[in-house]
Amino acid sequence: SQTIHQWPATLVQPVGSPLSLECTVEGTSNPNLYWYRQAAGRGLQLLFYSVGIGQISSEVPQNLSASRPQDRQFILSSKKLLLSDSGFYLCAWSVKGEAFFGQGTRLTVV
Amino acid sequence: QKEVEQNSGPLSVPEGAIASLNCTYSDRGSQSFFWYRQYSGKSPELIMSIYSNGDKEDGRFTAQLNKASQYVSLLIRDSQPSDSATYLCAVNRDDYKLSFGAGTTVTVRA
């Protein structure tokens, strides 16, 4: 069966610090991978998606970036965090259209 | 116009009643439609998927799709306190991108 691992679960970072969130998927090959962000009380905003190694599509301009160095690994990064980057970050995978989510990372930028 | 729109709620229903959730989407070419349940502080979990016009039933949940009206709904029969959560409608516009509505919060009163 497929599983998705996302870590850390919570993170408190100062403004201007770097960020690296990692997500890995097991039990499937060549999945579509996604990073979403959810602000408090809001819906899910698609940040990045990837259909293959090294292929990244960005949905909104921001100071975040994503990379897919391996088939089942997806990384979200920032060089300098802003207060507005706080939120609940969710990694997801998909093969046939529906998405399955990791546990999420709650990021607070202080 | 938002890609996916849901009634913002909150929706309060007594235990044992039917909860009715609505969702409209803007892209007439959308092919796949999903309902997710999200408990507070947790990641979304897939509860229903529907791909063709009509009704699809799974236990106490029924999803309804009307592509001509660009409308998707979710009915929760015999609502239980454990159904209290935010319900997210999601639409797949092509094979890669899944867009979410802002969600409808449901509270089931015991």
PDB file of C-alpha atoms in Angstrom:
ATOM      1  CA  SER A   1       0.000   0.000   0.000  1.00  0.00           C
ATOM      2  CA  GLN A   2       1.038   3.584  -0.572  1.00  0.00           C
ATOM      3  CA  THR A   3       2.194   5.820   2.244  1.00  0.00           C
ATOM      4  CA  ILE A   4       3.364   9.401   2.370  1.00  0.00           C
ATOM      5  CA  HIS A   5       5.736  10.805   4.941  1.00  0.00           C
ATOM      6  CA  GLN A   6       6.042  14.489   5.673  1.00  0.00           C
ATOM      7  CA  TRP A   7       8.159  16.110   8.338  1.00  0.00           C
ATOM      8  CA  PRO A   8       8.466  17.883  10.649  1.00  0.00           C
ATOM      9  CA  ALA A   9       4.941  18.086  12.062  1.00  0.00           C
ATOM     10  CA  THR A  10       5.488  21.517  13.589  1.00  0.00           C
ATOM     11  CA  LEU A  11       8.112  24.166  13.037  1.00  0.00           C
ATOM     12  CA  VAL A  12       8.756  27.613  14.481  1.00  0.00           C
ATOM     13  CA  GLN A  13      11.197  29.706  12.489  1.00  0.00           C
ATOM     14  CA  PRO A  14      12.358  33.329  12.754  1.00  0.00           C
ATOM     15  CA  VAL A  15      11.750  35.788   9.941  1.00  0.00           C
ATOM     16  CA  GLY A  16      14.574  35.685   7.431  1.00  0.00           C
ATOM     17  CA  SER A  17      15.617  32.132   8.217  1.00  0.00           C
ATOM     18  CA  PRO A  18      15.723  29.373   5.572  1.00  0.00           C
ATOM     19  CA  LEU A  19      13.179  26.574   5.249  1.00  0.00           C
ATOM     20  CA  SER A  20      13.307  23.001   4.035  1.00  0.00           C
ATOM     21  CA  LEU A  21      10.330  20.676   4.228  1.00  0.00           C
ATOM     22  CA  GLU A  22      10.622  17.158   2.890  1.00  0.00           C
ATOM     23  CA  CYS A  23       8.061  14.687   1.676  1.00  0.00           C
ATOM     24  CA  THR A  24       8.528  11.105   0.507  1.00  0.00           C
ATOM     25  CA  VAL A  25       6.098   8.614  -0.953  1.00  0.00           C
ATOM     26  CA  GLU A  26       6.326   4.827  -0.724  1.00  0.00           C
ATOM     27  CA  GLY A  27       4.548   2.104  -2.622  1.00  0.00           C
ATOM     28  CA  THR A  28       3.990   3.829  -5.965  1.00  0.00           C
ATOM     29  CA  SER A  29       6.047   4.872  -8.952  1.00  0.00           C
ATOM     30  CA  ASN A  30       6.056   8.153 -10.857  1.00  0.00           C
ATOM     31  CA  PRO A  31       3.364   9.841  -8.764  1.00  0.00           C
ATOM     32  CA  ASN A  32       2.264  13.410  -9.292  1.00  0.00           C
ATOM     33  CA  LEU A  33       3.410  15.349  -6.239  1.00  0.00           C
ATOM     34  CA  TYR A  34       1.962  18.522  -4.771  1.00  0.00           C
ATOM     35  CA  TRP A  35       2.646  21.170  -2.155  1.00  0.00           C
ATOM     36  CA  TYR A  36      -0.383  23.000  -0.769  1.00  0.00           C
ATOM     37  CA  ARG A  37      -0.611  25.694   1.880  1.00  0.00           C
ATOM     38  CA  GLN A  38      -3.604  26.299   4.097  1.00  0.00           C
ATOM     39  CA  ALA A  39      -3.866  29.538   6.062  1.00  0.00           C
ATOM     40  CA  ALA A  40      -5.863  29.415   9.289  1.00  0.00           C
ATOM     41  CA  GLY A  41      -9.556  28.903   8.512  1.00  0.00           C
ATOM     42  CA  ARG A  42      -8.964  28.975   4.777  1.00  0.00           C
ATOM     43  CA  GLY A  43      -8.966  26.550   1.861  1.00  0.00           C
ATOM     44  CA  LEU A  44      -6.015  24.836   0.232  1.00  0.00           C
ATOM     45  CA  GLN A  45      -3.784  26.914  -2.034  1.00  0.00           C
ATOM     46  CA  LEU A  46      -1.790  24.935  -4.582  1.00  0.00           C
ATOM     47  CA  LEU A  47       1.841  26.077  -4.460  1.00  0.00           C
ATOM     48  CA  PHE A  48       3.734  23.618  -6.658  1.00  0.00           C
ATOM     49  CA  TYR A  49       3.123  20.400  -8.494  1.00  0.00           C
ATOM     50  CA  SER A  50       5.430  17.950 -10.210  1.00  0.00           C
ATOM     51  CA  VAL A  51       4.717  15.255 -12.791  1.00  0.00           C
ATOM     52  CA  GLY A  52       8.252  13.853 -12.822  1.00  0.00           C
ATOM     53  CA  ILE A  53      11.838  14.174 -11.583  1.00  0.00           C
ATOM     54  CA  GLY A  54      13.098  17.719 -12.063  1.00  0.00           C
ATOM     55  CA  GLN A  55       9.727  18.919 -13.413  1.00  0.00           C
ATOM     56  CA  ILE A  56       8.221  21.631 -11.223  1.00  0.00           C
ATOM     57  CA  SER A  57       5.258  23.885 -11.964  1.00  0.00           C
ATOM     58  CA  SER A  58       4.573  26.908  -9.796  1.00  0.00           C
ATOM     59  CA  GLU A  59       1.061  28.174  -9.270  1.00  0.00           C
ATOM     60  CA  VAL A  60       1.702  31.464  -7.492  1.00  0.00           C
ATOM     61  CA  PRO A  61       4.680  33.848  -7.319  1.00  0.00           C
ATOM     62  CA  GLN A  62       6.265  33.793  -3.883  1.00  0.00           C
ATOM     63  CA  ASN A  63       9.558  33.377  -2.104  1.00  0.00           C
ATOM     64  CA  LEU A  64       9.185  29.604  -1.984  1.00  0.00           C
ATOM     65  CA  SER A  65      10.668  27.029  -4.333  1.00  0.00           C
ATOM     66  CA  ALA A  66      10.288  23.300  -4.809  1.00  0.00           C
ATOM     67  CA  SER A  67      12.502  20.517  -6.058  1.00  0.00           C
ATOM     68  CA  ARG A  68      12.064  16.862  -6.938  1.00  0.00           C
ATOM     69  CA  PRO A  69      15.482  15.231  -6.809  1.00  0.00           C
ATOM     70  CA  GLN A  70      14.096  11.683  -6.833  1.00  0.00           C
ATOM     71  CA  ASP A  71      10.924  10.088  -8.150  1.00  0.00           C
ATOM     72  CA  ARG A  72       9.245   9.902  -4.759  1.00  0.00           C
ATOM     73  CA  GLN A  73      10.826  12.861  -2.986  1.00  0.00           C
ATOM     74  CA  PHE A  74       9.492  16.407  -3.011  1.00  0.00           C
ATOM     75  CA  ILE A  75      11.127  19.293  -1.167  1.00  0.00           C
ATOM     76  CA  LEU A  76       9.772  22.759  -0.376  1.00  0.00           C
ATOM     77  CA  SER A  77      12.329  25.459   0.356  1.00  0.00           C
ATOM     78  CA  SER A  78      12.769  29.097   1.100  1.00  0.00           C
ATOM     79  CA  LYS A  79      15.920  31.146   1.443  1.00  0.00           C
ATOM     80  CA  LYS A  80      14.326  33.772   3.699  1.00  0.00           C
ATOM     81  CA  LEU A  81      11.018  33.264   5.424  1.00  0.00           C
ATOM     82  CA  LEU A  82       8.409  36.007   5.725  1.00  0.00           C
ATOM     83  CA  LEU A  83       5.727  36.331   8.384  1.00  0.00           C
ATOM     84  CA  SER A  84       3.155  35.670   5.652  1.00  0.00           C
ATOM     85  CA  ASP A  85       4.682  32.230   5.052  1.00  0.00           C
ATOM     86  CA  SER A  86       3.074  30.935   8.235  1.00  0.00           C
ATOM     87  CA  GLY A  87       0.503  28.240   7.610  1.00  0.00           C
ATOM     88  CA  PHE A  88      -0.226  24.558   7.332  1.00  0.00           C
ATOM     89  CA  TYR A  89       1.856  22.996   4.558  1.00  0.00           C
ATOM     90  CA  LEU A  90       0.585  19.808   3.000  1.00  0.00           C
ATOM     91  CA  CYS A  91       2.337  17.442   0.652  1.00  0.00           C
ATOM     92  CA  ALA A  92       0.180  15.163  -1.480  1.00  0.00           C
ATOM     93  CA  TRP A  93       0.565  12.483  -4.117  1.00  0.00           C
ATOM     94  CA  SER A  94      -1.710  11.408  -6.942  1.00  0.00           C
ATOM     95  CA  VAL A  95      -1.723   8.844  -9.723  1.00  0.00           C
ATOM     96  CA  LYS A  96      -5.295   8.851 -11.056  1.00  0.00           C
ATOM     97  CA  GLY A  97      -6.516  12.310 -10.120  1.00  0.00           C
ATOM     98  CA  GLU A  98      -7.415  12.114  -6.457  1.00  0.00           C
ATOM     99  CA  ALA A  99      -4.806  13.355  -3.980  1.00  0.00           C
ATOM    100  CA  PHE A 100      -3.646  11.688  -0.778  1.00  0.00           C
ATOM    101  CA  PHE A 101      -2.115  13.921   1.842  1.00  0.00           C
ATOM    102  CA  GLY A 102       0.703  13.671   4.335  1.00  0.00           C
ATOM    103  CA  GLN A 103       0.201  14.672   7.946  1.00  0.00           C
ATOM    104  CA  GLY A 104       1.160  18.296   7.234  1.00  0.00           C
ATOM    105  CA  THR A 105       3.657  20.706   8.721  1.00  0.00           C
ATOM    106  CA  ARG A 106       2.393  23.592  10.785  1.00  0.00           C
ATOM    107  CA  LEU A 107       4.864  26.427  10.216  1.00  0.00           C
ATOM    108  CA  THR A 108       4.890  29.509  12.390  1.00  0.00           C
ATOM    109  CA  VAL A 109       7.194  32.326  11.362  1.00  0.00           C
ATOM    110  CA  VAL A 110       7.997  34.642  14.266  1.00  0.00           C
TER     111      VAL A 110
ATOM    112  CA  GLN B   1     -14.552  33.899 -10.464  1.00  0.00           C
ATOM    113  CA  LYS B   2     -13.129  31.279  -8.152  1.00  0.00           C
ATOM    114  CA  GLU B   3     -12.424  27.901  -9.705  1.00  0.00           C
ATOM    115  CA  VAL B   4     -14.291  25.990  -7.013  1.00  0.00           C
ATOM    116  CA  GLU B   5     -16.902  27.570  -4.753  1.00  0.00           C
ATOM    117  CA  GLN B   6     -18.611  26.137  -1.700  1.00  0.00           C
ATOM    118  CA  ASN B   7     -21.175  27.427   0.780  1.00  0.00           C
ATOM    119  CA  SER B   8     -19.025  28.892   3.511  1.00  0.00           C
ATOM    120  CA  GLY B   9     -21.220  27.659   6.349  1.00  0.00           C
ATOM    121  CA  PRO B  10     -21.035  26.844   9.114  1.00  0.00           C
ATOM    122  CA  LEU B  11     -23.726  24.244   8.727  1.00  0.00           C
ATOM    123  CA  SER B  12     -25.300  23.000  11.926  1.00  0.00           C
ATOM    124  CA  VAL B  13     -27.483  19.895  11.838  1.00  0.00           C
ATOM    125  CA  PRO B  14     -29.016  17.750  14.602  1.00  0.00           C
ATOM    126  CA  GLU B  15     -27.776  14.218  15.091  1.00  0.00           C
ATOM    127  CA  GLY B  16     -29.545  11.828  12.763  1.00  0.00           C
ATOM    128  CA  ALA B  17     -30.438  14.491  10.190  1.00  0.00           C
ATOM    129  CA  ILE B  18     -29.170  14.883   6.634  1.00  0.00           C
ATOM    130  CA  ALA B  19     -26.368  17.353   5.968  1.00  0.00           C
ATOM    131  CA  SER B  20     -26.333  18.763   2.440  1.00  0.00           C
ATOM    132  CA  LEU B  21     -23.197  20.361   1.027  1.00  0.00           C
ATOM    133  CA  ASN B  22     -22.926  22.151  -2.302  1.00  0.00           C
ATOM    134  CA  CYS B  23     -20.089  22.961  -4.655  1.00  0.00           C
ATOM    135  CA  THR B  24     -19.879  24.675  -8.050  1.00  0.00           C
ATOM    136  CA  TYR B  25     -16.927  24.827 -10.410  1.00  0.00           C
ATOM    137  CA  SER B  26     -16.024  27.149 -13.245  1.00  0.00           C
ATOM    138  CA  ASP B  27     -14.136  24.964 -15.738  1.00  0.00           C
ATOM    139  CA  ARG B  28     -16.649  23.090 -17.881  1.00  0.00           C
ATOM    140  CA  GLY B  29     -13.891  20.710 -18.979  1.00  0.00           C
ATOM    141  CA  SER B  30     -13.371  19.342 -15.464  1.00  0.00           C
ATOM    142  CA  GLN B  31     -13.416  15.566 -15.359  1.00  0.00           C
ATOM    143  CA  SER B  32     -12.968  14.376 -11.776  1.00  0.00           C
ATOM    144  CA  PHE B  33     -14.625  15.504  -8.577  1.00  0.00           C
ATOM    145  CA  PHE B  34     -13.811  14.707  -4.976  1.00  0.00           C
ATOM    146  CA  TRP B  35     -14.969  15.352  -1.462  1.00  0.00           C
ATOM    147  CA  TYR B  36     -12.499  15.495   1.409  1.00  0.00           C
ATOM    148  CA  ARG B  37     -13.117  15.633   5.130  1.00  0.00           C
ATOM    149  CA  GLN B  38     -10.733  17.616   7.318  1.00  0.00           C
ATOM    150  CA  TYR B  39     -10.812  17.482  11.081  1.00  0.00           C
ATOM    151  CA  SER B  40      -9.435  20.485  12.924  1.00  0.00           C
ATOM    152  CA  GLY B  41      -5.646  20.478  12.870  1.00  0.00           C
ATOM    153  CA  LYS B  42      -5.448  17.427  10.611  1.00  0.00           C
ATOM    154  CA  SER B  43      -4.813  16.870   6.936  1.00  0.00           C
ATOM    155  CA  PRO B  44      -7.693  16.252   4.496  1.00  0.00           C
ATOM    156  CA  GLU B  45      -8.812  12.691   3.848  1.00  0.00           C
ATOM    157  CA  LEU B  46     -10.600  11.536   0.727  1.00  0.00           C
ATOM    158  CA  ILE B  47     -14.146  10.330   1.363  1.00  0.00           C
ATOM    159  CA  MET B  48     -15.799  10.341  -2.069  1.00  0.00           C
ATOM    160  CA  SER B  49     -14.843  10.534  -5.718  1.00  0.00           C
ATOM    161  CA  ILE B  50     -17.256  10.892  -8.646  1.00  0.00           C
ATOM    162  CA  TYR B  51     -16.560  11.009 -12.358  1.00  0.00           C
ATOM    163  CA  SER B  52     -19.900  10.777 -14.182  1.00  0.00           C
ATOM    164  CA  ASN B  53     -23.289  12.444 -13.899  1.00  0.00           C
ATOM    165  CA  GLY B  54     -25.661  11.065 -11.318  1.00  0.00           C
ATOM    166  CA  ASP B  55     -25.416   9.760  -7.793  1.00  0.00           C
ATOM    167  CA  LYS B  56     -22.759   7.676  -6.101  1.00  0.00           C
ATOM    168  CA  GLU B  57     -23.410   6.191  -2.701  1.00  0.00           C
ATOM    169  CA  ASP B  58     -20.896   4.940  -0.150  1.00  0.00           C
ATOM    170  CA  GLY B  59     -22.329   4.108   3.235  1.00  0.00           C
ATOM    171  CA  ARG B  60     -23.936   7.208   4.690  1.00  0.00           C
ATOM    172  CA  PHE B  61     -22.404   9.451   2.014  1.00  0.00           C
ATOM    173  CA  THR B  62     -23.929  10.244  -1.380  1.00  0.00           C
ATOM    174  CA  ALA B  63     -22.176  12.380  -3.971  1.00  0.00           C
ATOM    175  CA  GLN B  64     -24.167  13.916  -6.804  1.00  0.00           C
ATOM    176  CA  LEU B  65     -22.714  15.345 -10.006  1.00  0.00           C
ATOM    177  CA  ASN B  66     -24.379  17.471 -12.665  1.00  0.00           C
ATOM    178  CA  LYS B  67     -21.830  18.486 -15.276  1.00  0.00           C
ATOM    179  CA  ALA B  68     -24.335  20.553 -17.272  1.00  0.00           C
ATOM    180  CA  SER B  69     -24.934  22.735 -14.219  1.00  0.00           C
ATOM    181  CA  GLN B  70     -21.287  22.446 -13.061  1.00  0.00           C
ATOM    182  CA  TYR B  71     -22.510  21.356  -9.679  1.00  0.00           C
ATOM    183  CA  VAL B  72     -21.390  18.743  -7.173  1.00  0.00           C
ATOM    184  CA  SER B  73     -23.036  17.949  -3.877  1.00  0.00           C
ATOM    185  CA  LEU B  74     -22.488  15.714  -0.883  1.00  0.00           C
ATOM    186  CA  LEU B  75     -25.228  14.346   1.324  1.00  0.00           C
ATOM    187  CA  ILE B  76     -24.446  12.907   4.739  1.00  0.00           C
ATOM    188  CA  ARG B  77     -27.315  10.788   6.007  1.00  0.00           C
ATOM    189  CA  ASP B  78     -27.901   9.955   9.665  1.00  0.00           C
ATOM    190  CA  SER B  79     -25.350  12.587  10.683  1.00  0.00           C
ATOM    191  CA  GLN B  80     -23.202  11.681  13.689  1.00  0.00           C
ATOM    192  CA  PRO B  81     -21.144  13.930  15.988  1.00  0.00           C
ATOM    193  CA  SER B  82     -18.050  12.322  14.447  1.00  0.00           C
ATOM    194  CA  ASP B  83     -19.073  13.891  11.111  1.00  0.00           C
ATOM    195  CA  SER B  84     -18.330  17.341  12.555  1.00  0.00           C
ATOM    196  CA  ALA B  85     -15.508  18.590  10.339  1.00  0.00           C
ATOM    197  CA  THR B  86     -14.751  20.816   7.382  1.00  0.00           C
ATOM    198  CA  TYR B  87     -15.675  19.319   4.017  1.00  0.00           C
ATOM    199  CA  LEU B  88     -13.619  20.310   0.998  1.00  0.00           C
ATOM    200  CA  CYS B  89     -14.779  19.997  -2.591  1.00  0.00           C
ATOM    201  CA  ALA B  90     -12.003  19.371  -5.118  1.00  0.00           C
ATOM    202  CA  VAL B  91     -12.051  19.409  -8.898  1.00  0.00           C
ATOM    203  CA  ASN B  92      -9.460  18.017 -11.278  1.00  0.00           C
ATOM    204  CA  ARG B  93      -9.213  20.257 -14.337  1.00  0.00           C
ATOM    205  CA  ASP B  94      -6.740  18.014 -16.105  1.00  0.00           C
ATOM    206  CA  ASP B  95      -4.564  15.112 -15.107  1.00  0.00           C
ATOM    207  CA  TYR B  96      -2.335  17.104 -12.838  1.00  0.00           C
ATOM    208  CA  LYS B  97      -3.932  19.956 -10.963  1.00  0.00           C
ATOM    209  CA  LEU B  98      -6.470  19.490  -8.214  1.00  0.00           C
ATOM    210  CA  SER B  99      -8.223  22.702  -7.149  1.00  0.00           C
ATOM    211  CA  PHE B 100     -10.020  22.992  -3.827  1.00  0.00           C
ATOM    212  CA  GLY B 101     -12.900  25.041  -2.543  1.00  0.00           C
ATOM    213  CA  ALA B 102     -12.601  26.934   0.731  1.00  0.00           C
ATOM    214  CA  GLY B 103     -14.593  24.276   2.574  1.00  0.00           C
ATOM    215  CA  THR B 104     -17.846  24.063   4.514  1.00  0.00           C
ATOM    216  CA  THR B 105     -17.702  23.491   8.252  1.00  0.00           C
ATOM    217  CA  VAL B 106     -20.318  21.072   9.530  1.00  0.00           C
ATOM    218  CA  THR B 107     -21.321  20.786  13.167  1.00  0.00           C
ATOM    219  CA  VAL B 108     -23.554  17.894  14.223  1.00  0.00           C
ATOM    220  CA  ARG B 109     -25.463  18.680  17.406  1.00  0.00           C
ATOM    221  CA  ALA B 110     -25.985  15.762  19.768  1.00  0.00           C
TER     222      ALA B 110
END
